[in-house]
Short mmCIF file of C-alpha atoms in Angstrom, two decimals:
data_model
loop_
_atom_site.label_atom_id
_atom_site.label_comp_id
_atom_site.label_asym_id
_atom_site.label_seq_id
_atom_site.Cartn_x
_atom_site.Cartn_y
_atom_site.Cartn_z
CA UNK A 1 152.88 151.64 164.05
CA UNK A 2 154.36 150.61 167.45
CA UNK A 3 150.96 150.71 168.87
CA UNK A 4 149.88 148.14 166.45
CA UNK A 5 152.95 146.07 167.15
CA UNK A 6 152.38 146.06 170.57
CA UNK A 7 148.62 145.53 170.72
CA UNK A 8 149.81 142.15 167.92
CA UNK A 9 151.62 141.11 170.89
CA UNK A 10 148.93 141.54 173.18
CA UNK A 11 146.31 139.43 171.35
CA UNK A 12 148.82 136.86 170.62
CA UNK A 13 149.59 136.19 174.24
CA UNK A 14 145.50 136.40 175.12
CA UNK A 15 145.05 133.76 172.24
CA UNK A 16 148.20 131.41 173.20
CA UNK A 17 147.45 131.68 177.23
CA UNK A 18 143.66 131.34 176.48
CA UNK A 19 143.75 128.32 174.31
CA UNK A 20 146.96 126.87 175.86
CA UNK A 21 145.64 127.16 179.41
CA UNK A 22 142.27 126.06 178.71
CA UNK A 23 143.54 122.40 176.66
CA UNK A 24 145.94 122.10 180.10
CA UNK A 25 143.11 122.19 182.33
CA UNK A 26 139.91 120.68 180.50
CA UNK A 27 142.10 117.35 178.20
CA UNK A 28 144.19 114.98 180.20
CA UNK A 29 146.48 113.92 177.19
CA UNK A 30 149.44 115.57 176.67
CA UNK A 31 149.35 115.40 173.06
CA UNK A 32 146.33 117.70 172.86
CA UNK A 33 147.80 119.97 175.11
CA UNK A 34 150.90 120.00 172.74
CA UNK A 35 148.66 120.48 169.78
CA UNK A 36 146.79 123.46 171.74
CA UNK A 37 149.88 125.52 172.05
CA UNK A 38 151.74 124.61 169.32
CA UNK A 39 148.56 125.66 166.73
CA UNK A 40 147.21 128.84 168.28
CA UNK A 41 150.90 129.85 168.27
CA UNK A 42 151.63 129.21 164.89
CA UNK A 43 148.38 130.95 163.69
CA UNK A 44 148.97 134.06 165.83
CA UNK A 45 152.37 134.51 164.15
CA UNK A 46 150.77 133.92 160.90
CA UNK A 47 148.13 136.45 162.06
CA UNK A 48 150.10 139.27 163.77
CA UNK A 49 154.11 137.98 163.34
CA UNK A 50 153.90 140.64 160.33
CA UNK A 51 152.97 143.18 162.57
CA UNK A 52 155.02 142.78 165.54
CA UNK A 53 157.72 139.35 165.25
CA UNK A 54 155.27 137.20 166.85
CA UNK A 55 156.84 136.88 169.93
CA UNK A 56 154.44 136.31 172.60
CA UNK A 57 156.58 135.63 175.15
CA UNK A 58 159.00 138.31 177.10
CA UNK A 59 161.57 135.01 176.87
CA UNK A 60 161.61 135.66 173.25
CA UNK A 61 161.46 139.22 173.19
CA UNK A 62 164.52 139.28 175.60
CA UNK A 63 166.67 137.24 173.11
CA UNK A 64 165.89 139.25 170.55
CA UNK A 65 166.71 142.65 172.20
CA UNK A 66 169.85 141.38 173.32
CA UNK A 67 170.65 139.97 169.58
CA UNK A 68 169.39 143.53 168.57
CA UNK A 69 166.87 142.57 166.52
CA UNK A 70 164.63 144.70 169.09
CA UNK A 71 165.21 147.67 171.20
CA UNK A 72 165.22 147.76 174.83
CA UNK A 73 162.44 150.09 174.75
CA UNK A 74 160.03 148.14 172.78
CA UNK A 75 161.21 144.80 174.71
CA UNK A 76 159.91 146.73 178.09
CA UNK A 77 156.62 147.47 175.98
CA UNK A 78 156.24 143.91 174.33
CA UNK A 79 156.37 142.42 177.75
CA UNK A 80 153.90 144.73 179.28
CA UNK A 81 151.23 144.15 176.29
CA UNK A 82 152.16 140.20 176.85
CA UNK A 83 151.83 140.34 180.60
CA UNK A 84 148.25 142.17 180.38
CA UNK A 85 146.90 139.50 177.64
CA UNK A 86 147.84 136.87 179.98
CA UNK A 87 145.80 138.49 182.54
CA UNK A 88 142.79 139.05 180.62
CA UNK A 89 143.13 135.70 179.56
CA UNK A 90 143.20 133.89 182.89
CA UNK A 91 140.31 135.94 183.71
CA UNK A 92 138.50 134.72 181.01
CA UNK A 93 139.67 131.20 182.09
CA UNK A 94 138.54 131.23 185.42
CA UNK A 95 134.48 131.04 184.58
CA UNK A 96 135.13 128.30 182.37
CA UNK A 97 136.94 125.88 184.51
CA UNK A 98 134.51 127.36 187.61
CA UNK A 99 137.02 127.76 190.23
CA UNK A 100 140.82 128.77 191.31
CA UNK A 101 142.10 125.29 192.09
CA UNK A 102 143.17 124.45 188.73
CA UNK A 103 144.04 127.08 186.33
CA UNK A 104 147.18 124.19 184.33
CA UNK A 105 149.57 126.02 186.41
CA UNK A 106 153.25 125.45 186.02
CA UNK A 107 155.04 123.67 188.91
CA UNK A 108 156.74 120.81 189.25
CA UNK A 109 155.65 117.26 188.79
CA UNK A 110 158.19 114.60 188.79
CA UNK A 111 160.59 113.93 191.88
CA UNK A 112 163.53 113.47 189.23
CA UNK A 113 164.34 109.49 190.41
CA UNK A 114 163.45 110.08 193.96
CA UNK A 115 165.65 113.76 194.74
CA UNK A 116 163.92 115.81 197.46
CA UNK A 117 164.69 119.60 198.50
CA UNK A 118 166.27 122.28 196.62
CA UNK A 119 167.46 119.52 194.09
CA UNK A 120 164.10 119.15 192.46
CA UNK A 121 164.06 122.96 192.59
CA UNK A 122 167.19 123.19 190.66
CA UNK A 123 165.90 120.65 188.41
CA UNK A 124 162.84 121.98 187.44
CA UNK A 125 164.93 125.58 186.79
CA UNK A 126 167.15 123.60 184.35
CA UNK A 127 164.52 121.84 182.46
CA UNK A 128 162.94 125.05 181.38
CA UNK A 129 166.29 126.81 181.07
CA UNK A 130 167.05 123.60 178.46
CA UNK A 131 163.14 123.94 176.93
CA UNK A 132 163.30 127.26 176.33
CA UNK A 133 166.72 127.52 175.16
CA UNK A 134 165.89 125.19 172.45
CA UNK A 135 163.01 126.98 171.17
CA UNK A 136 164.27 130.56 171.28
CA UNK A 137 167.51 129.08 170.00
CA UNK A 138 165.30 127.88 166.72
CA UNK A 139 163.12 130.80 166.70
CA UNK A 140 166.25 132.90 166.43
CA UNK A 141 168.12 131.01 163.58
CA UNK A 142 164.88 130.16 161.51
CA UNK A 143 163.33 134.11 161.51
CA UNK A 144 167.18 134.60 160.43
CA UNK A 145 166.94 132.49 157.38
CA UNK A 146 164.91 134.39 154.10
CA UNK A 147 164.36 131.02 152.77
CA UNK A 148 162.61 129.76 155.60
CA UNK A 149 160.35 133.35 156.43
CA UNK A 150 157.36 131.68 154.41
CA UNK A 151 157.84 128.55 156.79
CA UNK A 152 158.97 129.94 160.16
CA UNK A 153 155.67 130.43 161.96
CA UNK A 154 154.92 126.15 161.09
CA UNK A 155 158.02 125.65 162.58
CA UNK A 156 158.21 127.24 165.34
CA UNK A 157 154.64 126.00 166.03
CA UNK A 158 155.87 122.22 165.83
CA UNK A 159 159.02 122.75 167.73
CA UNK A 160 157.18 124.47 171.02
CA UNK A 161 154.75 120.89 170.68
CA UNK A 162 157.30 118.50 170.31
CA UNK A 163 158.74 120.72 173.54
CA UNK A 164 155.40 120.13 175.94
CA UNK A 165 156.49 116.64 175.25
CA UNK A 166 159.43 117.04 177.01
CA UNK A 167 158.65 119.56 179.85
CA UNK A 168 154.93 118.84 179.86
CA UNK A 169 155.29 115.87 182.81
CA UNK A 170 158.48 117.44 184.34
CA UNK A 171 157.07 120.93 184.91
CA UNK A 172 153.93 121.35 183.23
CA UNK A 173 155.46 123.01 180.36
CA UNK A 174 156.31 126.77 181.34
CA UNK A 175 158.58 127.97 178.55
CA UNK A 176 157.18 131.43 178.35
CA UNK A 177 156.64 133.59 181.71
CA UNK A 178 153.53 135.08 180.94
CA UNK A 179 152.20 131.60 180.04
CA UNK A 180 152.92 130.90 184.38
CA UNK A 181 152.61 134.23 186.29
CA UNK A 182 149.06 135.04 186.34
CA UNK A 183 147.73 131.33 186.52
CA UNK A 184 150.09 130.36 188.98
CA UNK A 185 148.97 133.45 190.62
CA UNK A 186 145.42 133.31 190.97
CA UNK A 187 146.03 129.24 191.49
CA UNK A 188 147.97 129.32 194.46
CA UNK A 189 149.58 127.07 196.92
CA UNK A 190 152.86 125.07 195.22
CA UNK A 191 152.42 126.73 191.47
CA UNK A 192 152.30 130.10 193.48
CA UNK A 193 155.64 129.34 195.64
CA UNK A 194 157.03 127.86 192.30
CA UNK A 195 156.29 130.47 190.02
CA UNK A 196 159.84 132.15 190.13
CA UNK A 197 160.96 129.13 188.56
CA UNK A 198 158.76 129.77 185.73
CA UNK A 199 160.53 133.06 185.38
CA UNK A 200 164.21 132.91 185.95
CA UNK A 201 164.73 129.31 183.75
CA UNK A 202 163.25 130.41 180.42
CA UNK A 203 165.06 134.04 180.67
CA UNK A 204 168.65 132.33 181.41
CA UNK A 205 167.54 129.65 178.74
CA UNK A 206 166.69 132.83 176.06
CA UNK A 207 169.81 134.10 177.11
CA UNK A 208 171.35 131.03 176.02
CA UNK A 209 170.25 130.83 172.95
CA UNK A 210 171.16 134.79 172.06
CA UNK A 211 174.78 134.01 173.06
CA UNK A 212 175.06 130.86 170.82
CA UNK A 213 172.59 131.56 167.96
CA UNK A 214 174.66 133.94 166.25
CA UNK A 215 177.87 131.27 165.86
CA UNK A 216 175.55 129.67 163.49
CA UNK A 217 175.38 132.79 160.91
CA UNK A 218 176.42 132.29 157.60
CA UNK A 219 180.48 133.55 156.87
CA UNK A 220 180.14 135.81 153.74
CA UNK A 221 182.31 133.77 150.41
CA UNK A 222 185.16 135.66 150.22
CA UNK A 223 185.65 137.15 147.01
CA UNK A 224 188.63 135.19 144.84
#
């Protein structure tokens, strides 16, 4: 059973790197970028979520394992099988786009009104601690709810879009490490000396969200 949870989470990153990376690269507008990831994601949980959560993303699996809603174990597992369907899926990117230069890398775009230095460093590490902290924090409260379980994977879906709107021309819309390691990687140069970025901001953001998703639980009636 674990093997088939873990091998869900495996073709769910493949799918969401794959299809994600390859709208970055080959479309110019952001919105069908934002489309890109926000379907193949919410069809993979539809797909696999059954099997596995539907995380796709070690940012995710981390909140959950420190919510325990996962075990430590399994998060070290998850984030292997995501990490290697990344990989294969960069690789499988790389003929199609016919060179290294541009693989939709995650790095920084905007100067932030003019900073320079470590400022636009810092800046980039807070916009995907705030991205990603908003869409664990909803993935968290909405796989919580049993009213919303038929709902969650459209959801979560739409909220990671309407996300690449906001990080998409700040940073290129990391969110997810496993979505920025490999292509930033194999791409090089600025997205390569960037990448930690890419790594450290969503994890503190997930880490976020586990602290302060919980407050939101429901208080049992108490009984007159």
């Amino acid at each position: 059973m674990k093997l088939k949870a873990y091998m869900a989470e495996f073709i769910g990153a493949f799918a969401l790197v794959l299809v994600g990376s390859t709208a970055a690269v080959l479309n110019l507008e952001l919105s069908s970028i934002a489309l890109a990831f926000g379907l193949i994601l919410m069809a993979m949980i539809y797909a696999v979520g059954s099997t596995s959560g539907g995380h796709f993303n070690p940012a995710v699996s981390f909140a959950m394992a420190l919510t325990k809603r996962l075990s430590w174990k399994d998060f070290g597992m998850y984030s292997f099988f995501q990490l290697l369907g990344s990989l294969i899926a960069v690789l499988c990117l790389v003929p199609f786009v016919g060179d290294l230069s541009n693989l939709g890398a995650n790095q920084i775009f905007g100067d932030f009104g003019g900073q320079t230095g470590i400022l636009i460093l810092l800046l980039g590490v807070l916009v995907e601690v705030i991205g990603t902290f908003l869409f664990v924090f909803v993935i968290l409260r909405v796989t919580k709810e049993p009213n919303l379980k038929s709902l969650a994977g459209l959801i979560i879906g739409l909220t990671l879009a309407a996300l690449i709107y906001f990080t998409g021309p700040l940073t290129n819309a990391g969110l997810n490490p496993v979505r920025s390691i490999f292509s930033g990687l194999f791409q090089g140069g600025k997205a390569l000396e960037q990448v930690w970025i890419f790594i450290v901001g969503p994890m503190i953001g997930a880490f976020l969200a586990a602290v302060a998703a919980p407050y939101f639980d429901q208080v049992p009636e108490e009984k007159a």
